[in-house]
XYZ file of C-alpha atoms in Angstrom:
102
model
C 24.829 -130.037 -19.539
C 28.512 -129.547 -18.822
C 29.956 -129.500 -15.319
C 31.315 -126.212 -14.018
C 35.004 -125.632 -14.745
C 35.813 -125.806 -11.040
C 33.865 -129.053 -10.445
C 35.732 -131.664 -8.412
C 35.254 -135.219 -9.622
C 34.170 -137.635 -6.898
C 35.275 -141.263 -7.353
C 32.801 -143.883 -6.144
C 34.483 -147.068 -4.917
C 32.121 -150.041 -4.765
C 32.666 -153.130 -2.630
C 30.707 -156.347 -2.168
C 32.470 -158.340 0.552
C 35.303 -157.685 2.977
C 36.141 -161.202 4.099
C 38.790 -163.882 3.866
C 36.342 -166.605 2.931
C 33.211 -167.291 0.964
C 31.957 -169.016 -2.128
C 34.738 -169.592 -4.673
C 32.602 -168.351 -7.567
C 32.285 -164.985 -5.771
C 36.002 -164.605 -4.998
C 36.449 -161.787 -7.514
C 33.935 -159.712 -5.544
C 35.699 -160.280 -2.229
C 38.382 -158.139 -0.588
C 40.352 -159.429 2.391
C 40.135 -157.288 5.536
C 43.908 -156.755 5.330
C 43.719 -155.509 1.727
C 40.758 -153.269 2.583
C 42.624 -151.780 5.534
C 45.658 -151.136 3.308
C 43.426 -149.281 0.845
C 41.823 -147.168 3.565
C 45.209 -146.291 5.060
C 46.510 -145.309 1.613
C 43.478 -143.137 0.894
C 43.632 -141.413 4.291
C 47.383 -140.836 4.066
C 46.990 -139.426 0.540
C 44.524 -136.852 1.870
C 41.263 -138.345 0.632
C 38.073 -137.782 2.629
C 34.852 -139.712 2.501
C 31.360 -138.522 1.785
C 28.116 -140.470 1.827
C 26.199 -140.910 -1.381
C 23.334 -138.918 0.167
C 25.690 -135.994 0.809
C 27.018 -136.134 -2.763
C 23.451 -136.036 -4.103
C 22.778 -133.054 -1.836
C 25.749 -131.283 -3.447
C 24.091 -131.821 -6.833
C 20.763 -130.483 -5.530
C 22.433 -127.451 -3.919
C 24.698 -126.740 -6.869
C 27.632 -127.044 -4.463
C 31.071 -128.198 -5.517
C 32.211 -131.210 -3.454
C 35.514 -130.655 -1.647
C 38.659 -131.716 -3.483
C 39.905 -135.254 -2.838
C 36.494 -136.486 -1.732
C 35.284 -139.989 -2.527
C 32.278 -142.184 -1.841
C 32.576 -145.767 -0.564
C 29.598 -148.027 -1.239
C 28.861 -151.586 -0.167
C 26.394 -153.821 -1.986
C 24.391 -156.722 -0.621
C 24.693 -155.986 3.136
C 26.503 -159.195 3.965
C 27.437 -159.859 7.605
C 31.103 -159.074 6.931
C 30.162 -155.409 6.515
C 29.450 -155.274 10.256
C 32.271 -157.562 11.371
C 35.111 -156.419 9.076
C 34.345 -153.316 7.019
C 32.562 -151.072 9.526
C 35.248 -151.234 12.242
C 37.893 -150.333 9.640
C 35.785 -147.514 8.235
C 35.468 -146.092 11.749
C 39.181 -146.520 12.445
C 40.159 -144.601 9.317
C 37.347 -142.037 9.474
C 35.448 -142.903 6.290
C 31.660 -142.833 6.038
C 29.992 -145.172 3.586
C 26.702 -146.031 1.922
C 25.290 -149.526 2.373
C 22.778 -150.977 -0.080
C 20.484 -153.599 1.456
C 18.627 -155.838 -1.020
């Protein structure tokens, strides 16, 4: 099935860790808090708004077109740094997120 002509694509940005330290073999999955804050500031200043994954799925169920410049931020693994680093920045910049807990 093809999407409606007026459908707005919704990027999903996936993160694992927002921390300055951790296991070296996992470094490629890690984002420093400073880099994460820079990304959030850029997205906010460029007019992007966040939506939870649940809300995006509800748009599908309702046949509703998500607002333009909407994105979803997800976090895998529920590491402690989500609470200490990511969540305060998400609140500061006004972005909701979806957290996956294994």
